[in-house]
mmCIF file of C-alpha atoms and ligand atoms in Angstrom:
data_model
loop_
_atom_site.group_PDB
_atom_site.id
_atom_site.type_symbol
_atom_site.label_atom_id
_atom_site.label_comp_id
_atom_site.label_asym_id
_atom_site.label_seq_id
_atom_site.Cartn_x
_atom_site.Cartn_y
_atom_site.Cartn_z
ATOM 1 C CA UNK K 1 -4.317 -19.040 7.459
ATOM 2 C CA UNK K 2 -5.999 -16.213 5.346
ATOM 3 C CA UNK K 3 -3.673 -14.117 3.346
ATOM 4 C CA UNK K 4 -4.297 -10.646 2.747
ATOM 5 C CA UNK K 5 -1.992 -7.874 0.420
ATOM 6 C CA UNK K 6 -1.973 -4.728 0.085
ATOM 7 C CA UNK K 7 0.057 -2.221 -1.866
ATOM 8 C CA UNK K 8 1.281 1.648 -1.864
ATOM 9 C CA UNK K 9 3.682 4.094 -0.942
ATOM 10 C CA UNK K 10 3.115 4.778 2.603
ATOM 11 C CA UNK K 11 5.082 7.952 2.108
ATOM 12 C CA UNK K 12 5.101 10.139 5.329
ATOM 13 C CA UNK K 13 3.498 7.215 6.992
ATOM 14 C CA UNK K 14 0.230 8.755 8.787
ATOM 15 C CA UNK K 15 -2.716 7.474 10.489
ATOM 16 C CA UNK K 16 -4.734 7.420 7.467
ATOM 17 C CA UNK K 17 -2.127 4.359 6.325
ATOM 18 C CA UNK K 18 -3.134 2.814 9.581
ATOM 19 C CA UNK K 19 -6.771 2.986 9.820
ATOM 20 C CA UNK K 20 -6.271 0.930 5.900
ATOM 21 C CA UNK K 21 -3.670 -1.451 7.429
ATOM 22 C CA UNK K 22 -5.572 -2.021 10.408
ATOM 23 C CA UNK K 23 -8.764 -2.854 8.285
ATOM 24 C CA UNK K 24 -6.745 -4.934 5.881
ATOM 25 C CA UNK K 25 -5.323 -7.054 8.173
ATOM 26 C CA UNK K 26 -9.055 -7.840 9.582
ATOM 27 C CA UNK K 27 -9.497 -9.283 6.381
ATOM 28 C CA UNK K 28 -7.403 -12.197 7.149
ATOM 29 C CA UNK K 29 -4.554 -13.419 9.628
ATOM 30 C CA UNK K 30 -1.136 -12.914 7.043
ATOM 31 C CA UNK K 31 -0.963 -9.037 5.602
ATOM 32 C CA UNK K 32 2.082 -8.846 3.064
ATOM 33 C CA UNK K 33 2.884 -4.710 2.123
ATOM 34 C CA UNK K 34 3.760 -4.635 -1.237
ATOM 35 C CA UNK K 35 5.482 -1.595 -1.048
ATOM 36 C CA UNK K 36 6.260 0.950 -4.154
ATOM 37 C CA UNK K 37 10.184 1.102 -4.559
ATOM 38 C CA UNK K 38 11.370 4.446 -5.285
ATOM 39 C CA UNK K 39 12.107 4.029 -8.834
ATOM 40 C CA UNK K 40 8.372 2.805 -9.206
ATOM 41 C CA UNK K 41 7.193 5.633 -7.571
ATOM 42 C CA UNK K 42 9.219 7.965 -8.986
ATOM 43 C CA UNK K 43 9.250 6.243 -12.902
ATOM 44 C CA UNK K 44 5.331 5.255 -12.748
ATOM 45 C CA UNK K 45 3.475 7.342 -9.893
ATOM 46 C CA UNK K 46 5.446 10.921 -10.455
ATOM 47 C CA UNK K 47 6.106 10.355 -6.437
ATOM 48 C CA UNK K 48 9.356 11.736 -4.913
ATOM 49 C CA UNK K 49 9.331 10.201 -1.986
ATOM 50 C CA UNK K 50 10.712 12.225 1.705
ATOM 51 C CA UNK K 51 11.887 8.446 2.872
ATOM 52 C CA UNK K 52 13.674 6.147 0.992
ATOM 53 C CA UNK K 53 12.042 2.725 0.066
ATOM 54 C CA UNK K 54 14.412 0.852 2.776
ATOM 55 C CA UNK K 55 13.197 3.745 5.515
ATOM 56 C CA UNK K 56 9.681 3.203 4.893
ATOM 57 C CA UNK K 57 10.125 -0.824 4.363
ATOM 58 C CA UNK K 58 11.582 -0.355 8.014
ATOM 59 C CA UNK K 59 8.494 1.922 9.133
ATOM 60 C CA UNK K 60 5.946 -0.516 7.829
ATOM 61 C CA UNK K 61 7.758 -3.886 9.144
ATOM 62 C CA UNK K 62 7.339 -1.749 13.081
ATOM 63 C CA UNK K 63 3.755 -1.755 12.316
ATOM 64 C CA UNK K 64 1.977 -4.810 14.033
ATOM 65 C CA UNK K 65 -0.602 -5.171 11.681
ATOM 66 C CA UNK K 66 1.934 -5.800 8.633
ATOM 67 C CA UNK K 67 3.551 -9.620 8.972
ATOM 68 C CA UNK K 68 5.630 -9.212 5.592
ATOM 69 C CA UNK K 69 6.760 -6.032 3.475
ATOM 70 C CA UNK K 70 8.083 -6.771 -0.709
ATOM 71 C CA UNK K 71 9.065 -4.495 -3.046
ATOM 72 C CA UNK K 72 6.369 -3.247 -5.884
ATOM 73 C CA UNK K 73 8.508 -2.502 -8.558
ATOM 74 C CA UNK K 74 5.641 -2.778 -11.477
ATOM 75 C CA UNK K 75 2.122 -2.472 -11.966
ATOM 76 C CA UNK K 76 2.202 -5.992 -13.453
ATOM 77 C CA UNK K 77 3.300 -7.953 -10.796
ATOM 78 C CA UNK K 78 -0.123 -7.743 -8.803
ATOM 79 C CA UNK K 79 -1.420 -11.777 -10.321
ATOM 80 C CA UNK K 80 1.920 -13.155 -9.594
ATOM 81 C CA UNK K 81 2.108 -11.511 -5.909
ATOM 82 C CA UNK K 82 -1.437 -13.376 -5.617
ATOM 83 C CA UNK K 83 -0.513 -16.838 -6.910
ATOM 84 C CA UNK K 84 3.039 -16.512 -5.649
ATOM 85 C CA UNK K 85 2.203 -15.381 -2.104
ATOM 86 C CA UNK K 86 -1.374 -17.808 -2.089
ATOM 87 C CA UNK K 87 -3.503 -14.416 -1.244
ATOM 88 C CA UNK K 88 -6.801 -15.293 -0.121
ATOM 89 C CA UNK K 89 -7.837 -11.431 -0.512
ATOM 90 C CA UNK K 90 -6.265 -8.004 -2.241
ATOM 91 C CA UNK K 91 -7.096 -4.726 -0.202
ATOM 92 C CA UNK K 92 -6.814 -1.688 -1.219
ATOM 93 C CA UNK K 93 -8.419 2.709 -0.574
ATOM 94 C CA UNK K 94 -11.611 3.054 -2.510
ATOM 95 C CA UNK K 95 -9.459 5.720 -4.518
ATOM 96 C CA UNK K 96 -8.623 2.440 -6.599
ATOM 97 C CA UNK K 97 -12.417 0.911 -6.745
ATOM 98 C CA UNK K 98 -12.805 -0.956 -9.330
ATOM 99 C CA UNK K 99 -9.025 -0.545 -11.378
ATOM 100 C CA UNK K 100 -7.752 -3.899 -9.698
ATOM 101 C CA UNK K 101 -11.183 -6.107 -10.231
ATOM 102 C CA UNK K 102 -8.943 -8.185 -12.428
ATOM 103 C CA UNK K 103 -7.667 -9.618 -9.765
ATOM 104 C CA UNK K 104 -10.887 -11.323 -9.176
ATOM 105 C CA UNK K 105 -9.858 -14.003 -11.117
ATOM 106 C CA UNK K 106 -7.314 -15.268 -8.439
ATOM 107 C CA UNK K 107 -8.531 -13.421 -5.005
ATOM 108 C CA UNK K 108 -11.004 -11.744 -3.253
ATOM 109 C CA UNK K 109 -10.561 -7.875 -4.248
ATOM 110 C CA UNK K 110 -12.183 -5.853 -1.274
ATOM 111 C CA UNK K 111 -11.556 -1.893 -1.410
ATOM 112 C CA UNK K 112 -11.773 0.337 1.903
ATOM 113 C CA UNK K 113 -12.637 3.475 2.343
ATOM 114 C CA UNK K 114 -9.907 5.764 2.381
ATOM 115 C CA UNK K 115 -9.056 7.993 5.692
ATOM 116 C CA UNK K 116 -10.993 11.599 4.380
ATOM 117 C CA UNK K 117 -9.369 13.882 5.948
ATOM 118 C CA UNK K 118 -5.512 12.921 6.161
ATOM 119 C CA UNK K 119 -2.966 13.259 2.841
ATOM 120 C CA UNK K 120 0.899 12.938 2.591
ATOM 121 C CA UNK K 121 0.012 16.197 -0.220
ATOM 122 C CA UNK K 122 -1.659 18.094 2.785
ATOM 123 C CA UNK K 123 1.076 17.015 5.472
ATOM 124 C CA UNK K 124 3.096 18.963 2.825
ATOM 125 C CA UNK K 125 1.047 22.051 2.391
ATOM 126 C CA UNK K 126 0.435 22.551 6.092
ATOM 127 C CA UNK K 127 4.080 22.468 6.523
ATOM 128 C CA UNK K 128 5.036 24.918 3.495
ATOM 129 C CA UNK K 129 2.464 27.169 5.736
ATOM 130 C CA UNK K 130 4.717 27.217 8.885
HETATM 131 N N1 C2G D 1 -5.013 5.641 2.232
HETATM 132 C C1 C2G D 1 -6.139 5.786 3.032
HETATM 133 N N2 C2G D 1 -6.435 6.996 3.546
HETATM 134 C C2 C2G D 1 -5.645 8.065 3.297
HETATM 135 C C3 C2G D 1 -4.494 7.923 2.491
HETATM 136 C C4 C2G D 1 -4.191 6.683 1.965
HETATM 137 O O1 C2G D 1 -6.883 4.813 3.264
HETATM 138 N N3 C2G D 1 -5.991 9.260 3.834
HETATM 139 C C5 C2G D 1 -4.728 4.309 1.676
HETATM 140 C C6 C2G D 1 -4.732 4.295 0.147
HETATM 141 O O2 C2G D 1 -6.064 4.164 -0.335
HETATM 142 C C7 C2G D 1 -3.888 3.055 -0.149
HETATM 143 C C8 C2G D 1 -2.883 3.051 1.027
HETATM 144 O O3 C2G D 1 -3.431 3.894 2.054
HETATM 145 O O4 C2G D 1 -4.691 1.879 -0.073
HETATM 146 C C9 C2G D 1 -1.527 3.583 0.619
HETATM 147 O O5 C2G D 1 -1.712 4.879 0.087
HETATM 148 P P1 C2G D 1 -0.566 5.453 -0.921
HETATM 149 O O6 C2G D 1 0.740 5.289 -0.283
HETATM 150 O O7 C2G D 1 -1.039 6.765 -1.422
HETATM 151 O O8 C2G D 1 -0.654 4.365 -2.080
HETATM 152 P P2 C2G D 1 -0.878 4.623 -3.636
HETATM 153 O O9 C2G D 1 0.039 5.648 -4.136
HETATM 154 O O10 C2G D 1 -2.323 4.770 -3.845
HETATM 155 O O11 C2G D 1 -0.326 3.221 -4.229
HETATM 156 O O12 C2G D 1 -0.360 -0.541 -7.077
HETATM 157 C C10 C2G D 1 -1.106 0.261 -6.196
HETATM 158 C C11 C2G D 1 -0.362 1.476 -5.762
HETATM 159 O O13 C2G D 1 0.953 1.169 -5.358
HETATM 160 C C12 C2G D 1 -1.114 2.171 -4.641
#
């Protein structure tokens, strides 16, 4: 069984998560979320999150692509996930390419393209509009 993981926010969950998850999951037949906690966010990313981590934890686990959802509670924890977890292969947007090549070491490291025209920040703007 191949193991693929993944991690981020998934803040306002939109389709633009889904297209990645989707594609992520193709990579393999396992996809663990590792999913940004909202001290992590808040401490490391300068993210307030709308949901709470256990809100989107519970969004992500209803998606049928995603078999497993952890916390991501550092940017260190990435090699252990792998080794821990036995990842065959670490996905991520091509807004990362090339910052987790590190990882190359342990697992495949394959980066997507990201969804173009679909933020959380412009879900927020557009609404501000209304
Ligand atoms: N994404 C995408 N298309 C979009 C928006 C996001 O493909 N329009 C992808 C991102 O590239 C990422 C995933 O969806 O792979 C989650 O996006 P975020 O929640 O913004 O994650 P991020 O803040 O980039 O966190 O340690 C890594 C970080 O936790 C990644």
């Amino acid at each position: 069984m191949k193991r693929v993981i993944t991690y981020g926010t998934f803040d306002l969950l939109h389709y633009g998560h889904l297209n990645l998850l989707r594609r992520a999951k193709e990579q393999g037949d396992y996809l663990i979320v590792a999913l940004s906690t909202d001290e992590f966010n808040w401490n490391e990313k300068q993210k307030k999150c709308y949901f709470e981590y256990e809100k989107r934890k519970q969004m992500l686990e209803a998606i049928r692509y995603v078999d497993l959802v952890i916390p991501e509670e550092n940017w260190e924890q990435k090699v252990t996930d792998v080794q821990e977890y036995m990842v065959d292969t670490f996905v991520i947007g091509d807004d990362w390419e090339g910052k987790f090549d590190f990882l190359k070491e342990y697992c495949d490291v394959v980066y997507l393209s990201r969804t173009p025209e679909i933020s959380t920040t412009q879900i927020k703007e557009s609404l501000k509009e209304k």
